[in-house]
Short mmCIF file of C-alpha atoms in Angstrom, two decimals:
data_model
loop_
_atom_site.label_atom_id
_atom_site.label_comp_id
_atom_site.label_asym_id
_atom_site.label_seq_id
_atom_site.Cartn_x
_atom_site.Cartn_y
_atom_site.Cartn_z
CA UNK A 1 -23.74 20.06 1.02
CA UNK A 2 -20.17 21.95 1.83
CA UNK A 3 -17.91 22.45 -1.52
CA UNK A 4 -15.51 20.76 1.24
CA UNK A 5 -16.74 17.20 0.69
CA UNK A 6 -16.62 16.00 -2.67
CA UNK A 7 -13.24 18.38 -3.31
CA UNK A 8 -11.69 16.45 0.07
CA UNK A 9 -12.71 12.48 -1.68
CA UNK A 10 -11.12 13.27 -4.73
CA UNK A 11 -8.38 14.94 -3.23
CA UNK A 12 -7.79 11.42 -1.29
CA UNK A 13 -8.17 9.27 -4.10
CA UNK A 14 -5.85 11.47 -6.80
CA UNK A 15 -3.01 11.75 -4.00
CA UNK A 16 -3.78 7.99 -2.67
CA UNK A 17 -4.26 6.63 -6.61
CA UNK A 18 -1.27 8.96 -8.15
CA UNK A 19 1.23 7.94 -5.59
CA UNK A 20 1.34 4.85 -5.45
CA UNK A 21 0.50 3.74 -9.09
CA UNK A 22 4.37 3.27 -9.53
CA UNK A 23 4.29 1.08 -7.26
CA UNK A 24 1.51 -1.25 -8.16
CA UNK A 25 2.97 -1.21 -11.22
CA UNK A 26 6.15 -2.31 -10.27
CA UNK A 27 4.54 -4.92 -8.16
CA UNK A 28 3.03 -6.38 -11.34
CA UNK A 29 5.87 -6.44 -13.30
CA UNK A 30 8.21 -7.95 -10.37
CA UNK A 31 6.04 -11.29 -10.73
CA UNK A 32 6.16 -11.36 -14.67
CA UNK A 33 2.75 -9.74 -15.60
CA UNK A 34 2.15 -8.82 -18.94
CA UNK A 35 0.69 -5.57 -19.88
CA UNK A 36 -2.67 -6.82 -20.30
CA UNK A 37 -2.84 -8.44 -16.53
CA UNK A 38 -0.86 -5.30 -15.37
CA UNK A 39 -4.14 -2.80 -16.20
CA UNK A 40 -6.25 -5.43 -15.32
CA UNK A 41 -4.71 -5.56 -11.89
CA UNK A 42 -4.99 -1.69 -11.95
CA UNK A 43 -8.86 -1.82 -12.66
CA UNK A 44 -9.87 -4.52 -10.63
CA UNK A 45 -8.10 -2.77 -7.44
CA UNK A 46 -10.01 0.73 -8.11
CA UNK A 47 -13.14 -1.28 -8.83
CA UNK A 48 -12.53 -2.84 -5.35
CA UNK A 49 -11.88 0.11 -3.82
CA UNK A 50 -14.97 2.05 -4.99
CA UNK A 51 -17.58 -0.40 -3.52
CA UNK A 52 -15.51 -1.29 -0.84
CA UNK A 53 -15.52 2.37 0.19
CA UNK A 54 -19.10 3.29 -0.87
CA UNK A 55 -20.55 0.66 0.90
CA UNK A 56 -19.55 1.08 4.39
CA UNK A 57 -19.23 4.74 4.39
CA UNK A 58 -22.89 4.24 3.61
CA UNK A 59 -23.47 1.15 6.19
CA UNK A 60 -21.39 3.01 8.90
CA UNK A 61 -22.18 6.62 8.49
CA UNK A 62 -18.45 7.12 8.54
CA UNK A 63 -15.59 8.30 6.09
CA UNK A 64 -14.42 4.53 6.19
CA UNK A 65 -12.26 4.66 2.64
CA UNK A 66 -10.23 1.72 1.71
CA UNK A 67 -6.67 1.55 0.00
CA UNK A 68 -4.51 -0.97 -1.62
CA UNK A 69 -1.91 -2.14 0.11
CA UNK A 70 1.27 -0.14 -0.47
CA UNK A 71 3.43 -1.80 1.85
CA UNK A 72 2.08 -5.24 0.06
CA UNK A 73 2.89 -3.66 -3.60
CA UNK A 74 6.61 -2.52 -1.86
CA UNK A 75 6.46 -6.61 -1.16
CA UNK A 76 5.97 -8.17 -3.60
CA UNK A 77 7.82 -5.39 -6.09
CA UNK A 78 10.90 -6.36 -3.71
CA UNK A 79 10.12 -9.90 -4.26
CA UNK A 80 12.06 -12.46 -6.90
CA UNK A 81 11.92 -16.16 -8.50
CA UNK A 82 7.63 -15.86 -7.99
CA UNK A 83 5.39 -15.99 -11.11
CA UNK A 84 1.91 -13.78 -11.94
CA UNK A 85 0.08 -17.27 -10.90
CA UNK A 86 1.71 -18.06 -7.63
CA UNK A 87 1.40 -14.32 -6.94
CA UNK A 88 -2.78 -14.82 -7.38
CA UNK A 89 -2.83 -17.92 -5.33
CA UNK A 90 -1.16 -16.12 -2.84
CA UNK A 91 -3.35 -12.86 -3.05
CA UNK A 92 -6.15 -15.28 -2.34
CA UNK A 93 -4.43 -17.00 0.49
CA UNK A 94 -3.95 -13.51 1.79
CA UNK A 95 -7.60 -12.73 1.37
CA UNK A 96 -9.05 -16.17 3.37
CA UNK A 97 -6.74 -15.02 6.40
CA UNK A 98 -7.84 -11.07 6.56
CA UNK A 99 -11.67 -12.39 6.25
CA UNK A 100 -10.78 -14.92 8.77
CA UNK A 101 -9.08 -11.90 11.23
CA UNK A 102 -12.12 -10.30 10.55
CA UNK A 103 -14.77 -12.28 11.52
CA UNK A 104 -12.42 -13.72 14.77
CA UNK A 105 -11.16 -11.21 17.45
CA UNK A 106 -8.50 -13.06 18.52
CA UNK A 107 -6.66 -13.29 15.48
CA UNK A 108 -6.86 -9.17 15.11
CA UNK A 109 -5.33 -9.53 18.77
CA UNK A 110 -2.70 -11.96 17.86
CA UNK A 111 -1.50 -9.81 15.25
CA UNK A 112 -1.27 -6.83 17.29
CA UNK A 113 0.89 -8.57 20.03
CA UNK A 114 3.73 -8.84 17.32
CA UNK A 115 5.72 -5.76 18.43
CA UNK A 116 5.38 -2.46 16.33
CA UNK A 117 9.23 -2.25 16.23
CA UNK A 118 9.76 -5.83 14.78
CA UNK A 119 6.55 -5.36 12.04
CA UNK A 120 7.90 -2.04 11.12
CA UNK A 121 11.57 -2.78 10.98
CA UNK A 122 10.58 -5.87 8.63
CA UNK A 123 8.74 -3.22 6.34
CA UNK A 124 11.45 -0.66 6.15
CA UNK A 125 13.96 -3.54 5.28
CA UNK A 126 11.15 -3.76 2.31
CA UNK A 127 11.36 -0.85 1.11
CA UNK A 128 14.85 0.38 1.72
CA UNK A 129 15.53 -1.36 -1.89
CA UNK A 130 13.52 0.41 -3.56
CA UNK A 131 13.98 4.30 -1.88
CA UNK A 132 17.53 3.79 -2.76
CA UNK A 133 16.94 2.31 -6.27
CA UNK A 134 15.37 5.95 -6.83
CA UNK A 135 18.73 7.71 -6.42
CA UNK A 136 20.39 5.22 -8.26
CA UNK A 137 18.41 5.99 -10.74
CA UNK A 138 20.45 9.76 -11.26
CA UNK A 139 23.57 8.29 -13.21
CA UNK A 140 20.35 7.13 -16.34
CA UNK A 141 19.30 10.63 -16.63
CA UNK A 142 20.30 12.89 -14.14
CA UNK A 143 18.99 16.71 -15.91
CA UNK A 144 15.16 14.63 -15.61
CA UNK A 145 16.08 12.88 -12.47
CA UNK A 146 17.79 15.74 -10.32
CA UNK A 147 15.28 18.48 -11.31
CA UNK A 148 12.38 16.01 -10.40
CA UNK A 149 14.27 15.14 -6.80
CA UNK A 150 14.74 18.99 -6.22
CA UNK A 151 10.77 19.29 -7.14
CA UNK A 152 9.55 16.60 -4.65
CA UNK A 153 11.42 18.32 -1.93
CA UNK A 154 10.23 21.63 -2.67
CA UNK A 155 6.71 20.83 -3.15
CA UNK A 156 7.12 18.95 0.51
CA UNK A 157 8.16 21.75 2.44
CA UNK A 158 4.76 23.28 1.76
CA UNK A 159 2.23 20.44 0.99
CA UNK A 160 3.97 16.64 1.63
CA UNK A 161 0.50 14.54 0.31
CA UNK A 162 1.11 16.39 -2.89
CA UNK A 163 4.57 15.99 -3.67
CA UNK A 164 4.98 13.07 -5.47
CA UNK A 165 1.63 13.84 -7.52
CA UNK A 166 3.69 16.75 -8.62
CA UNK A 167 6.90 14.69 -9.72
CA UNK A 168 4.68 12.15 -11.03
CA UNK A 169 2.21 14.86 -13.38
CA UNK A 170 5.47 17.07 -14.04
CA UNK A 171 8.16 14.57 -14.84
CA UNK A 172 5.71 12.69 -17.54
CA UNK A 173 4.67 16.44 -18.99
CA UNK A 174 8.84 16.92 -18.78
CA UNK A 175 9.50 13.60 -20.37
CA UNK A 176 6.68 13.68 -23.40
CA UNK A 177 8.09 17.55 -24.17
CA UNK A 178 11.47 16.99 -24.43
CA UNK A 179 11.25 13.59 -26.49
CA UNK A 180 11.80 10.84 -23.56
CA UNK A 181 8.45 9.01 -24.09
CA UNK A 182 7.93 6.72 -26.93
CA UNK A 183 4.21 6.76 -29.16
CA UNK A 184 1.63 7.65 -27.09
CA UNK A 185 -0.73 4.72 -26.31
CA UNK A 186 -4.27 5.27 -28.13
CA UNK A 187 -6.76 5.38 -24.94
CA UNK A 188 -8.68 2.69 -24.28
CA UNK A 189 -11.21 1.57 -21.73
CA UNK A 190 -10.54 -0.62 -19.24
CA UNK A 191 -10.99 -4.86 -19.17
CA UNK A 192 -10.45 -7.68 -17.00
CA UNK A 193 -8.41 -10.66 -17.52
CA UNK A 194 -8.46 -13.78 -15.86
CA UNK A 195 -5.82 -15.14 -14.21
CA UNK A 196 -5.47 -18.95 -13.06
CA UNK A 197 -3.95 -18.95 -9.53
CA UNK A 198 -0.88 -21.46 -8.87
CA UNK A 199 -0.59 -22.69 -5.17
CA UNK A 200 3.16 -23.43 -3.71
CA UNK A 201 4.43 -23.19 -0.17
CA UNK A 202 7.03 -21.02 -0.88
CA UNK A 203 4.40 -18.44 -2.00
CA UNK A 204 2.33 -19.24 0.47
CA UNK A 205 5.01 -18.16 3.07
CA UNK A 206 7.08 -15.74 0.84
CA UNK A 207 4.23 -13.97 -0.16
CA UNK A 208 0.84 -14.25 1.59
CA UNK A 209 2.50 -14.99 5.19
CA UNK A 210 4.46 -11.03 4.79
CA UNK A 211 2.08 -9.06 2.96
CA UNK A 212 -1.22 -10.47 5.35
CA UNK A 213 1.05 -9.10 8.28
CA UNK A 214 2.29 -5.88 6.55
CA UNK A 215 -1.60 -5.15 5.62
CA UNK A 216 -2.69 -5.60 9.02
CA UNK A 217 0.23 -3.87 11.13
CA UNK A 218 0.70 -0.76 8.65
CA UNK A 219 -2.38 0.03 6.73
CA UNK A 220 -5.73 -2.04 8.98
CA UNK A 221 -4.76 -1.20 12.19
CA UNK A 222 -3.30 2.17 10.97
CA UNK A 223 -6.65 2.89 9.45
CA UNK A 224 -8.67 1.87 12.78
CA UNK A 225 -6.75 4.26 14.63
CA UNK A 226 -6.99 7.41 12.51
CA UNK A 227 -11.18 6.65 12.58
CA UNK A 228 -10.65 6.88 16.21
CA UNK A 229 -8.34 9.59 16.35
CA UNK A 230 -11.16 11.85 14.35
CA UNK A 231 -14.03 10.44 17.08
CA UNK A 232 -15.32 7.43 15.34
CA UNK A 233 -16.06 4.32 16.71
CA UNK A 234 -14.78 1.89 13.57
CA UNK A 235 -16.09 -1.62 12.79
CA UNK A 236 -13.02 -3.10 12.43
CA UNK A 237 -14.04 -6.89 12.48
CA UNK A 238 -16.87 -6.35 9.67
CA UNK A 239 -14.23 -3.66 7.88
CA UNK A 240 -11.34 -6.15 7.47
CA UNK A 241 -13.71 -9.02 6.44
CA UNK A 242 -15.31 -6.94 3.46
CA UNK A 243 -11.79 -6.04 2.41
CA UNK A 244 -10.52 -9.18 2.46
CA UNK A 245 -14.12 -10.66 0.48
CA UNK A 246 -13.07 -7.81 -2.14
CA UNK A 247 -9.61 -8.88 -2.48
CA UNK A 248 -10.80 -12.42 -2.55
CA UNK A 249 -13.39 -11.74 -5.82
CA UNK A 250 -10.39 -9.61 -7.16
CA UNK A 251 -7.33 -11.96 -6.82
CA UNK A 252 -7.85 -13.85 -10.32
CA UNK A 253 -7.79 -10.49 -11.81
CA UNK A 254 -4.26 -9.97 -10.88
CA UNK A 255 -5.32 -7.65 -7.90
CA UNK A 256 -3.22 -7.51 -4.79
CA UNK A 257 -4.94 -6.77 -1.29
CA UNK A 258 -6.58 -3.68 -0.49
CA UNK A 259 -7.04 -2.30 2.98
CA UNK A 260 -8.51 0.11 5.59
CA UNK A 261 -6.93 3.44 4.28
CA UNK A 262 -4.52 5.62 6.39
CA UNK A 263 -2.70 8.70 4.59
CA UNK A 264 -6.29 9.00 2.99
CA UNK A 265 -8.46 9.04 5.34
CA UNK A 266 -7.06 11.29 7.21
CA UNK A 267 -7.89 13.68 4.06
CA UNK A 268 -11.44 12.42 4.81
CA UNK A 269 -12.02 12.81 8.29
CA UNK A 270 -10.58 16.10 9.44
CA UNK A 271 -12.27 18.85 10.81
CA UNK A 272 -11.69 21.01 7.56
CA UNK A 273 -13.46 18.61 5.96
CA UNK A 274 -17.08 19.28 7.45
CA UNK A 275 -17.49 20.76 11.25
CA UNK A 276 -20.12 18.05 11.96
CA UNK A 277 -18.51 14.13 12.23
CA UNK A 278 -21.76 13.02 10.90
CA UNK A 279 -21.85 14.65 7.90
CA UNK A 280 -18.01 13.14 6.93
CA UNK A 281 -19.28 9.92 5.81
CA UNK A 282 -20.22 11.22 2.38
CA UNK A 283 -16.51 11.85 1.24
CA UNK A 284 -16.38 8.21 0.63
CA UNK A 285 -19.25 8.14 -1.94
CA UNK A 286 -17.05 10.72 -3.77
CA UNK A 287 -13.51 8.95 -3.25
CA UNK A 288 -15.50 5.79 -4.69
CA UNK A 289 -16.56 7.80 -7.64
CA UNK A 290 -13.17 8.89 -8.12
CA UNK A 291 -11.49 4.88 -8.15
CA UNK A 292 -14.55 4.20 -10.58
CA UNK A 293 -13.32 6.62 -13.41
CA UNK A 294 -9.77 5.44 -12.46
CA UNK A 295 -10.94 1.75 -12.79
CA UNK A 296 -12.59 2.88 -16.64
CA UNK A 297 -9.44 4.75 -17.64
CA UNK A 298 -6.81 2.16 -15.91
CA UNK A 299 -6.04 0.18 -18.79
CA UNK A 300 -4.52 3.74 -21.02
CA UNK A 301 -2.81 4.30 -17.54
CA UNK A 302 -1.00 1.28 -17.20
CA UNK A 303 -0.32 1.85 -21.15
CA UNK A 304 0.62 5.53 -20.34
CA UNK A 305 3.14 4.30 -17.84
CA UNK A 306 4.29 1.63 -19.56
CA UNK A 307 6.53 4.07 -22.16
CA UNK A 308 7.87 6.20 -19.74
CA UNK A 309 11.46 6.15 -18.87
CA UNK A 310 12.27 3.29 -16.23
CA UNK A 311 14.07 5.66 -14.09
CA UNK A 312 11.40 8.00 -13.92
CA UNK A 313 9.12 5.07 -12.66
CA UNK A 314 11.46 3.86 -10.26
CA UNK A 315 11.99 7.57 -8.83
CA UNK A 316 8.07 7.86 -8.40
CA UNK A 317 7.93 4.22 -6.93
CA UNK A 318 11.10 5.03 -4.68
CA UNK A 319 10.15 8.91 -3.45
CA UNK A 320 6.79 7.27 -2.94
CA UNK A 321 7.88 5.06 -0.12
CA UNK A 322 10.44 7.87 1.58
CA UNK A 323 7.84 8.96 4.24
CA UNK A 324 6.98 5.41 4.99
CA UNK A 325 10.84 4.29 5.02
CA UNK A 326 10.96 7.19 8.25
CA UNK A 327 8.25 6.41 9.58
CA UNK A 328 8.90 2.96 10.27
CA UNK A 329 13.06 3.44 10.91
CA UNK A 330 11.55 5.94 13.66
CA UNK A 331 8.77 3.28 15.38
CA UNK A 332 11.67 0.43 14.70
CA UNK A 333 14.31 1.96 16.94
CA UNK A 334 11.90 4.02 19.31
CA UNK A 335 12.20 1.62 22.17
CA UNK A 336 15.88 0.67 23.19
CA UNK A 337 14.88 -2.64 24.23
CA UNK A 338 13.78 -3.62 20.90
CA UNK A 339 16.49 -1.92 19.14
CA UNK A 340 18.57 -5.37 18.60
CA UNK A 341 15.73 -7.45 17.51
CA UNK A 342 14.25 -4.85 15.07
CA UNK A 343 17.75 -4.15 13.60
CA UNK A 344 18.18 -7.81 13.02
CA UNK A 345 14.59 -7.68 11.64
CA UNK A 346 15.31 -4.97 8.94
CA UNK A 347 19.08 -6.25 7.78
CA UNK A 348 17.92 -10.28 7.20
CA UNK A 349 14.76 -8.38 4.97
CA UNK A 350 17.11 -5.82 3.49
CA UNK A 351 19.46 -8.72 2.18
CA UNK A 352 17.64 -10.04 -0.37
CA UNK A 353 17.86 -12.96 1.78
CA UNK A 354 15.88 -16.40 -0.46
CA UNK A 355 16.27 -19.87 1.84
CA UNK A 356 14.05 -22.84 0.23
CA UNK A 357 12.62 -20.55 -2.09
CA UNK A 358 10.97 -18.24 0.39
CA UNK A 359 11.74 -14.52 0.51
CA UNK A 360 13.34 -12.49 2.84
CA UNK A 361 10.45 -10.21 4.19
CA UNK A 362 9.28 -13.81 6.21
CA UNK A 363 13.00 -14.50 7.42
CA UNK A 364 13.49 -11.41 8.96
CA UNK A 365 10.20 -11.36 10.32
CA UNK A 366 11.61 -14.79 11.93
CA UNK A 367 15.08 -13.47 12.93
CA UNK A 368 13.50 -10.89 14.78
CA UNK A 369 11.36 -12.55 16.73
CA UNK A 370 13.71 -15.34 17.92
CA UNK A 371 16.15 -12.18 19.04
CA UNK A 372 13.06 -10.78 20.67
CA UNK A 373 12.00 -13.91 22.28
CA UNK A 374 15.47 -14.35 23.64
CA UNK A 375 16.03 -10.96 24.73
CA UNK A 376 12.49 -11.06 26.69
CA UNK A 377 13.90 -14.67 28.39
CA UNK A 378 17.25 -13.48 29.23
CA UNK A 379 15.15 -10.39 31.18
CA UNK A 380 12.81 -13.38 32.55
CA UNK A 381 15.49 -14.59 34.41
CA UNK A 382 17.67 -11.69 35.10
CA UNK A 383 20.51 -13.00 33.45
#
């Protein structure tokens, strides 16, 4: 077996698992979670990962390696007024409607017809909050925060998956050495700890409604079309049901949704990676291993985390979500057409915007649709 294969699934779990962690984290403590549901979130999402992936790369003879949702943790970390319970009912919720667009066609279809500049203008009003909370962050402790900045763009110019790995490992090195972190946390393996879901509409529509659609337009159908882009033929029906069966057994752990991987399976699948497609497949047994020791150690993590600076976390979370920010500005305003619906799309989510209780990422959603649907009538009729 090539060298190339188990150093190219740990490669896409450390980038995929270090860059986001802010995030997650974030997410967790946006909804009120305690420290103890917080790692617990942490390991049941890398436990769900690492069977997810291991068993259909196996099944499939393909590098099919799963993710958790980081435009869902962007969400839900953007979200207010929700507690850790309604979040879990709603991560179930969530779960019931990606198994149910798995095992139906037509709902996959349904979801694509939504137009790519409307879904992605409604997550880059998501995450605009938090990019720019990472430059507001300078004023707190700008020697740590500018140096870091200055890193990320360096380390981009040359290697982009890596750079916020390098902000994240440098800036805590940079914070513990010159006396920014608080009493290291003893290490401690990893446990689980039940949460009892709490059902409410507004959840049900602030939260499950948004981050079922983010999942599916920016990380399932994302992930089905890098598979296809490196020759594979992906089961995308039985793909999104598992995931959504993991996220169901994972919810009451505190465990938001995880997904068909993009960013990191396209680690997984190149070329570079092994010059036969077939042989591919087994960088997903290896990215599972790696979210199995992340699951064991996620509780010292979350711990780890937990007394570093807060601007240093919201810098990672923020420069995190820069090269998704572009990327969906750029599909938002790519057709002219579109442009007024998806710029309504992104301000109403960008506000902050709460009406009955439910959030702003399923308003704008709504605004830009109904400018949409009345831009495509006024063309109906030539008006």
């Amino acid at each position: 077996m090539r060298l190339s294969i188990p150093v190219s699934g740990f490669v896409a779990a450390i980038v995929g698992f270090g860059g986001t962690l802010a995030l997650v984290i974030a997410a967790a403590q946006a909804v009120g979670a305690n420290q103890a549901q917080t790692a617990s979130a942490v390991t049941a999402l890398c436990l769900a990962m690492a069977l997810e992936t291991a068993v259909l790369s196996w099944r499939f003879r393909m590098p099919i390696v799963t993710a958790w949702s980081t435009p869902g943790a962007a969400l839900i970390a953007a979200s207010t007024g929700f507690s850790v319970n309604e979040a879990v009912g709603a991560f179930l919720l969530t779960a019931l409607l990606l198994i149910a667009t798995g095992l139906f066609k037509p709902l996959t279809r349904l979801i694509a017809r939504i137009p790519a500049s409307i879904a992605s203008a409604m997550l880059a009003g998501i995450v605009v909050g938090l990019v720019t909370r990472a430059f507001s962050a300078i004023p707190t402790d700008p020697v740590l925060i500018l140096g870091l900045i200055a890193v990320f763009f360096l380390v981009r110019l040359w290697n982009p998956a890596m750079s916020v790995l390098a902000i994240l490992v440098g800036g805590s090195l940079l914070a513990f050495f010159t006396g920014r972190v608080g009493v290291l946390p003893t290490p401690e393996l990893s446990t689980l700890t039940l949460i009892t879901p709490a059902f409410s509409w507004q959840a049900a529509i602030g939260i499950s409604l948004p981050l079922y659609l983010v999942t599916m337009a920016s990380q399932n159908l994302s992930g089905v079309a890098v598979l296809r882009a490196a020759g594979y033929e992906p089961p995308a029906g039985p793909a999104i049901a598992a995931t959504g069966l993991m996220s169901l057994l994972t919810a009451p752990f505190g465990a938001l949704t995880t997904c068909l991987a993009a960013i990191s399976a396209a680690i997984c699948t190149g070329a570079d990676v092994h010059p036969d497609p077939a042989e591919r497949w087994k960088t997903g047994l290896f990215y599972a291993l790696s979210y199995l020791v992340f699951a064991i150690f996620g509780a010292s993590l979350v711990a780890l985390f937990a007394v570093l600076p807060t601007s240093f976390i919201a810098l990672v979370a923020g420069l995190a979500l820069l090269a998704s920010l572009a990327n969906a500005l750029t599909i938002a305003m790519r057709e002219e057409g579109h442009r007024t619906a998806a710029i309504t799309a992104f301000a109403v989510t960008a506000s902050g915007l709460v009406l009955g209780g439910i959030g702003a990422a399923f308003w704008g959603l709504l605004a830009g649709l109904v400018v949409h649907g009345l831009e495509t009538w006024k063309t109906s009729r030539n008006i």
